[in-house]
Tab-separated table of C-alpha atoms (C1' of nucleotides) in Angstrom:
chain	number	residue	atom	x	y	z
A	1	UNK	CA	3.274	-3.999	6.244
A	2	UNK	CA	2.790	-0.429	4.343
A	3	UNK	CA	-0.127	1.914	3.844
A	4	UNK	CA	0.200	5.137	3.256
A	5	UNK	CA	1.250	5.786	7.448
A	6	UNK	CA	3.770	2.458	7.319
A	7	UNK	CA	5.842	4.627	4.244
A	8	UNK	CA	5.987	7.291	5.996
A	9	UNK	CA	7.551	6.146	8.856
A	10	UNK	CA	9.654	4.046	6.114
A	11	UNK	CA	10.638	6.943	3.985
A	12	UNK	CA	11.711	8.681	7.669
A	13	UNK	CA	13.923	6.308	8.372
A	14	UNK	CA	15.514	5.465	5.162
A	15	UNK	CA	16.603	10.108	5.143
A	16	UNK	CA	17.319	9.670	8.212
A	17	UNK	CA	20.179	6.962	6.651
A	18	UNK	CA	20.658	7.819	3.379
A	19	UNK	CA	20.769	12.013	2.505
A	20	UNK	CA	23.376	12.838	2.521
A	21	UNK	CA	25.661	10.128	1.272
A	22	UNK	CA	26.973	8.694	-1.453
A	23	UNK	CA	25.615	5.255	-3.123
A	24	UNK	CA	28.243	2.161	-2.538
A	25	UNK	CA	26.762	-0.279	-5.236
A	26	UNK	CA	22.652	-1.219	-5.553
A	27	UNK	CA	23.245	-4.753	-5.931
A	28	UNK	CA	19.914	-6.111	-6.329
A	29	UNK	CA	18.829	-10.480	-5.454
A	30	UNK	CA	15.725	-10.953	-6.325
A	31	UNK	CA	14.902	-10.566	-10.057
A	32	UNK	CA	10.783	-9.416	-10.178
A	33	UNK	CA	12.385	-6.205	-7.266
A	34	UNK	CA	15.452	-5.107	-9.936
A	35	UNK	CA	12.543	-6.369	-13.046
A	36	UNK	CA	13.001	-1.964	-14.591
A	37	UNK	CA	16.437	-1.842	-13.167
A	38	UNK	CA	19.250	-1.722	-16.112
A	39	UNK	CA	22.486	-3.242	-15.814
A	40	UNK	CA	24.031	0.318	-16.423
A	41	UNK	CA	21.524	2.119	-13.896
A	42	UNK	CA	23.238	0.179	-11.272
A	43	UNK	CA	26.691	0.831	-12.944
A	44	UNK	CA	25.474	4.472	-13.230
A	45	UNK	CA	24.034	4.886	-9.231
A	46	UNK	CA	27.361	4.051	-8.125
A	47	UNK	CA	28.844	7.315	-6.411
A	48	UNK	CA	25.784	9.100	-6.835
A	49	UNK	CA	24.862	11.542	-3.679
A	50	UNK	CA	21.260	11.150	-2.228
A	51	UNK	CA	19.615	14.728	-1.850
A	52	UNK	CA	16.501	14.306	-0.793
A	53	UNK	CA	14.134	11.482	0.131
A	54	UNK	CA	9.967	12.219	-0.724
A	55	UNK	CA	6.949	10.347	-0.104
A	56	UNK	CA	4.305	10.737	-2.447
A	57	UNK	CA	1.284	8.497	-2.055
A	58	UNK	CA	2.669	5.591	-1.057
A	59	UNK	CA	5.564	6.088	-3.711
A	60	UNK	CA	9.130	6.904	-1.907
A	61	UNK	CA	11.525	8.737	-4.143
A	62	UNK	CA	15.038	9.321	-3.116
A	63	UNK	CA	17.148	11.418	-5.341
A	64	UNK	CA	20.219	12.141	-6.118
A	65	UNK	CA	23.110	15.103	-7.435
A	66	UNK	CA	22.625	14.587	-11.146
A	67	UNK	CA	19.184	14.650	-10.857
A	68	UNK	CA	17.650	11.389	-12.227
A	69	UNK	CA	15.240	9.533	-9.348
A	70	UNK	CA	15.419	6.333	-8.032
A	71	UNK	CA	11.540	5.385	-7.965
A	72	UNK	CA	10.951	2.582	-4.722
A	73	UNK	CA	7.727	0.880	-4.181
A	74	UNK	CA	7.137	-1.418	-1.257
A	75	UNK	CA	3.531	-3.017	-2.581
A	76	UNK	CA	1.973	-5.744	0.265
A	77	UNK	CA	5.039	-7.096	1.901
A	78	UNK	CA	8.353	-3.697	1.701
A	79	UNK	CA	10.445	-2.623	4.090
A	80	UNK	CA	13.402	-0.474	4.812
A	81	UNK	CA	16.300	-2.834	6.988
A	82	UNK	CA	18.784	-0.955	8.559
A	83	UNK	CA	22.373	-2.305	9.336
A	84	UNK	CA	25.867	-1.841	8.204
A	85	UNK	CA	28.420	-3.611	5.836
A	86	UNK	CA	29.393	-6.596	6.824
A	87	UNK	CA	25.451	-8.092	9.194
A	88	UNK	CA	24.555	-11.136	7.538
A	89	UNK	CA	22.108	-9.657	5.015
A	90	UNK	CA	17.586	-10.340	6.771
A	91	UNK	CA	16.063	-12.772	6.020
A	92	UNK	CA	13.790	-11.655	2.625
A	93	UNK	CA	16.545	-9.158	1.754
A	94	UNK	CA	15.660	-8.521	-2.218
A	95	UNK	CA	18.108	-5.498	-2.408
A	96	UNK	CA	20.873	-3.624	-1.064
A	97	UNK	CA	22.252	-0.693	-0.558
A	98	UNK	CA	25.222	0.241	0.613
A	99	UNK	CA	26.015	4.003	1.098
A	100	UNK	CA	29.877	5.416	1.500
A	101	UNK	CA	29.253	5.813	5.438
A	102	UNK	CA	29.285	1.805	6.130
A	103	UNK	CA	25.107	2.274	6.407
A	104	UNK	CA	23.522	-0.170	4.441
A	105	UNK	CA	19.858	-0.388	4.059
A	106	UNK	CA	17.961	-3.374	2.547
A	107	UNK	CA	14.325	-4.080	1.177
A	108	UNK	CA	13.098	-6.453	2.610
A	109	UNK	CA	9.635	-8.022	0.548
A	110	UNK	CA	8.703	-11.476	1.548
A	111	UNK	CA	6.650	-11.738	-1.278
A	112	UNK	CA	8.297	-10.085	-3.506
A	113	UNK	CA	6.350	-7.881	-4.613
A	114	UNK	CA	8.173	-3.654	-3.950
A	115	UNK	CA	9.603	-2.791	-7.228
A	116	UNK	CA	12.977	-0.627	-8.307
A	117	UNK	CA	12.629	1.796	-11.178
A	118	UNK	CA	15.631	4.157	-11.847
A	119	UNK	CA	14.671	7.402	-14.029
A	120	UNK	CA	17.199	9.769	-15.867
A	121	UNK	CA	16.675	13.116	-14.970
A	122	UNK	CA	13.352	14.860	-15.876
A	123	UNK	CA	12.214	11.859	-16.244
A	124	UNK	CA	8.869	11.685	-14.990
A	125	UNK	CA	8.669	9.252	-12.109
A	126	UNK	CA	5.329	8.714	-11.064
A	127	UNK	CA	1.592	8.038	-12.339
A	128	UNK	CA	-0.733	10.092	-11.235
A	129	UNK	CA	-2.057	9.554	-8.435
A	130	UNK	CA	-5.109	11.732	-6.428
A	131	UNK	CA	-4.449	14.529	-4.047
A	132	UNK	CA	-3.338	13.659	-0.889
A	133	UNK	CA	-5.379	13.354	2.322
A	134	UNK	CA	-3.195	14.593	4.581
A	135	UNK	CA	-2.669	18.007	3.266
A	136	UNK	CA	-3.674	21.266	4.080
A	137	UNK	CA	-5.830	21.717	1.220
A	138	UNK	CA	-7.464	18.516	1.518
A	139	UNK	CA	-11.011	19.185	2.196
A	140	UNK	CA	-14.809	17.601	1.415
A	141	UNK	CA	-14.570	19.733	-2.470
A	142	UNK	CA	-10.964	18.327	-3.345
A	143	UNK	CA	-12.947	14.700	-2.351
A	144	UNK	CA	-15.795	15.937	-4.717
A	145	UNK	CA	-14.373	16.571	-7.084
A	146	UNK	CA	-11.350	13.071	-7.055
A	147	UNK	CA	-15.162	11.441	-7.102
A	148	UNK	CA	-16.812	13.318	-9.184
A	149	UNK	CA	-16.972	10.971	-12.250
A	150	UNK	CA	-16.897	7.610	-10.802
A	151	UNK	CA	-20.411	5.694	-9.767
A	152	UNK	CA	-19.286	2.390	-8.248
A	153	UNK	CA	-18.738	1.538	-4.903
A	154	UNK	CA	-16.975	4.394	-2.884
A	155	UNK	CA	-14.540	1.312	-1.356
A	156	UNK	CA	-13.076	0.373	-4.137
A	157	UNK	CA	-13.059	3.125	-5.610
A	158	UNK	CA	-10.634	4.990	-2.319
A	159	UNK	CA	-8.048	2.300	-3.383
A	160	UNK	CA	-7.743	3.741	-6.953
A	161	UNK	CA	-4.571	5.898	-6.114
A	162	UNK	CA	-5.910	8.411	-9.060
A	163	UNK	CA	-8.981	9.406	-6.047
A	164	UNK	CA	-6.945	9.468	-3.651
A	165	UNK	CA	-3.876	8.863	-3.001
A	166	UNK	CA	-2.256	6.828	-0.397
A	167	UNK	CA	-5.637	4.932	0.820
A	168	UNK	CA	-5.351	1.120	1.229
A	169	UNK	CA	-7.264	-1.937	2.040
A	170	UNK	CA	-7.016	-1.832	5.934
A	171	UNK	CA	-8.020	2.646	5.938
A	172	UNK	CA	-10.263	2.793	3.451
A	173	UNK	CA	-12.175	0.525	5.376
A	174	UNK	CA	-11.756	2.089	8.852
A	175	UNK	CA	-12.383	5.491	6.794
A	176	UNK	CA	-15.508	4.326	5.657
A	177	UNK	CA	-16.567	3.367	9.508
A	178	UNK	CA	-15.404	6.503	11.106
A	179	UNK	CA	-17.735	8.259	8.563
A	180	UNK	CA	-20.589	6.153	9.124
A	181	UNK	CA	-20.576	4.912	4.676
A	182	UNK	CA	-21.711	2.038	4.109
A	183	UNK	CA	-18.555	0.794	1.460
A	184	UNK	CA	-21.175	-0.231	-1.286
A	185	UNK	CA	-22.760	2.943	-1.059
A	186	UNK	CA	-21.655	4.990	-4.987
A	187	UNK	CA	-18.938	6.863	-4.662
A	188	UNK	CA	-20.678	10.468	-6.950
A	189	UNK	CA	-23.295	10.482	-5.155
A	190	UNK	CA	-22.416	11.125	-1.332
A	191	UNK	CA	-24.694	13.792	0.336
A	192	UNK	CA	-22.296	16.557	1.054
A	193	UNK	CA	-22.646	15.806	4.566
A	194	UNK	CA	-21.015	11.542	3.811
A	195	UNK	CA	-18.769	13.595	1.326
A	196	UNK	CA	-17.184	16.034	4.256
A	197	UNK	CA	-17.785	12.979	6.688
A	198	UNK	CA	-15.562	11.153	4.428
A	199	UNK	CA	-13.014	13.605	3.583
A	200	UNK	CA	-12.678	14.138	7.513
A	201	UNK	CA	-12.722	10.876	8.410
A	202	UNK	CA	-9.496	9.910	5.803
A	203	UNK	CA	-7.932	12.303	6.354
A	204	UNK	CA	-7.864	11.895	10.419
A	205	UNK	CA	-7.171	7.855	10.498
A	206	UNK	CA	-4.207	8.543	8.176
A	207	UNK	CA	-3.065	11.561	10.145
A	208	UNK	CA	-3.614	9.370	13.826
A	209	UNK	CA	-1.724	6.039	11.927
A	210	UNK	CA	1.230	8.336	10.763
A	211	UNK	CA	1.662	9.790	14.436
A	212	UNK	CA	0.857	6.831	16.768
A	213	UNK	CA	2.921	4.118	14.388
A	214	UNK	CA	2.246	0.597	15.182
A	215	UNK	CA	-1.082	1.185	16.539
A	216	UNK	CA	-2.986	-0.073	13.084
A	217	UNK	CA	-0.359	-2.863	12.188
A	218	UNK	CA	-1.374	-5.893	11.921
A	219	UNK	CA	-0.166	-8.819	14.346
A	220	UNK	CA	0.856	-5.687	16.961
A	221	UNK	CA	-1.577	-3.592	17.948
A	222	UNK	CA	-4.166	-3.307	16.452
A	223	UNK	CA	-6.224	-0.979	18.582
A	224	UNK	CA	-6.853	1.663	16.708
A	225	UNK	CA	-8.533	-0.601	14.257
A	226	UNK	CA	-12.372	-0.632	14.752
A	227	UNK	CA	-13.588	-2.189	11.603
A	228	UNK	CA	-10.573	-3.814	9.497
A	229	UNK	CA	-10.212	-7.836	10.185
A	230	UNK	CA	-12.721	-8.215	13.005
A	231	UNK	CA	-15.233	-10.202	11.492
A	232	UNK	CA	-17.804	-11.305	14.112
A	233	UNK	CA	-16.229	-9.255	16.215
A	234	UNK	CA	-19.035	-6.068	18.135
A	235	UNK	CA	-18.884	-3.184	16.309
A	236	UNK	CA	-17.756	-0.327	18.951
A	237	UNK	CA	-19.721	2.250	18.316
A	238	UNK	CA	-23.731	-0.074	18.367
A	239	UNK	CA	-22.556	-3.599	19.283
A	240	UNK	CA	-23.449	-5.240	16.069
A	241	UNK	CA	-21.504	-8.311	14.981
A	242	UNK	CA	-18.087	-6.632	11.873
A	243	UNK	CA	-18.698	-7.851	8.754
A	244	UNK	CA	-16.342	-9.565	5.539
A	245	UNK	CA	-17.401	-9.001	2.267
A	246	UNK	CA	-15.613	-8.932	-1.066
A	247	UNK	CA	-15.478	-5.930	-3.608
A	248	UNK	CA	-13.840	-6.467	-6.693
A	249	UNK	CA	-11.699	-8.747	-5.416
A	250	UNK	CA	-10.519	-7.360	-2.012
A	251	UNK	CA	-11.562	-7.750	1.458
A	252	UNK	CA	-13.784	-5.309	2.837
A	253	UNK	CA	-15.102	-4.733	6.906
A	254	UNK	CA	-17.884	-2.859	7.826
A	255	UNK	CA	-20.462	-2.620	10.503
A	256	UNK	CA	-23.708	-3.155	8.926
A	257	UNK	CA	-25.612	-0.991	11.190
A	258	UNK	CA	-23.770	1.702	11.373
A	259	UNK	CA	-22.961	1.679	7.814
A	260	UNK	CA	-27.144	1.041	6.390
A	261	UNK	CA	-26.815	2.017	2.925
B	1	DC	C1'	-17.254	-2.437	-13.100
B	2	DG	C1'	-14.930	-7.531	-11.745
B	3	DT	C1'	-10.841	-10.879	-12.314
B	4	DA	C1'	-6.519	-12.438	-12.878
B	5	DT	C1'	-1.518	-12.164	-12.649
B	6	DC	C1'	3.044	-10.774	-9.835
B	7	DC	C1'	5.657	-13.284	-5.353
B	8	DT	C1'	5.902	-15.440	-1.447
B	9	DG	C1'	5.134	-17.617	3.426
B	10	DA	C1'	1.039	-18.521	7.023
B	11	DC	C1'	-2.516	-21.184	7.980
B	12	DC	C1'	-6.739	-24.447	7.995
C	1	DG	C1'	-4.172	-28.944	-1.471
C	2	DG	C1'	-6.348	-24.595	-0.663
C	3	DT	C1'	-7.035	-19.254	0.478
C	4	DC	C1'	-5.665	-15.709	1.831
C	5	DA	C1'	-2.475	-11.542	2.617
C	6	DG	C1'	-2.359	-4.054	3.686
C	7	DG	C1'	-0.592	-3.387	-4.092
C	8	DA	C1'	-0.875	-2.458	-8.795
C	9	DT	C1'	-2.166	-2.711	-13.553
C	10	DA	C1'	-3.292	-5.150	-17.650
C	11	DC	C1'	-7.167	-7.264	-19.650
C	12	DG	C1'	-12.607	-8.232	-20.773
DNA sequence: CGTATCCTGACC
DNA sequence: GGTCAGGATACG
């Protein structure tokens, strides 16, 4: 489920349910999800008020009234389920946040790869992240700067969160298709025209997905996807069969004609 | 740079 | 039984 647009949607759900509420308890149901959470962290959370919910890249940050931070990452398959105290746990519930108005926010994750970390006030909470492609300041120049030292193929480079925050496997492929750039093009040798197209494609693809949640979701309508998961289907721009290859262990989908080197 | 690893479930 | 999965990281 989660790439940046889905995390943005999830963070909004969480914000609506949780901001200004106090935490009654955090219950951990799967050891891996909470491996970084100490028993004393759980004790300290009780009674804290949630004052803010923010997203940075694919990270969700809950700021609490003592300045500490609850840091959640969905990885491959996490999501929030909001219901009420007393409801049955959804399948694959890994952790449950109970709030003082009877709301329950559950971290549901079939693969149990999601992580929860508690950071004390003032402790740095995020790994190094590149610029947000949805920010107003994002541009070809900013992208060129982020790619400057990267000699590798552009597609795996885009998945490195230190280069650009929040790009995942789907949107890397979709943005490269939109920008008509080969996934094997050398990242720091893109022409100015290609850099401009890629910066626009990254921003526009993500903004469209944020504006229309679900249109990129696998299993539901994936009308908006042009290459991801479409091996063998005709390219919507030129009719050539979409191809799949593996880069850095991950599937890359692309049109061999539109995205020729 | 690529590969293995963390997890579980779906599908062939 | 093997492969694959929208992520990230530790390692060679």
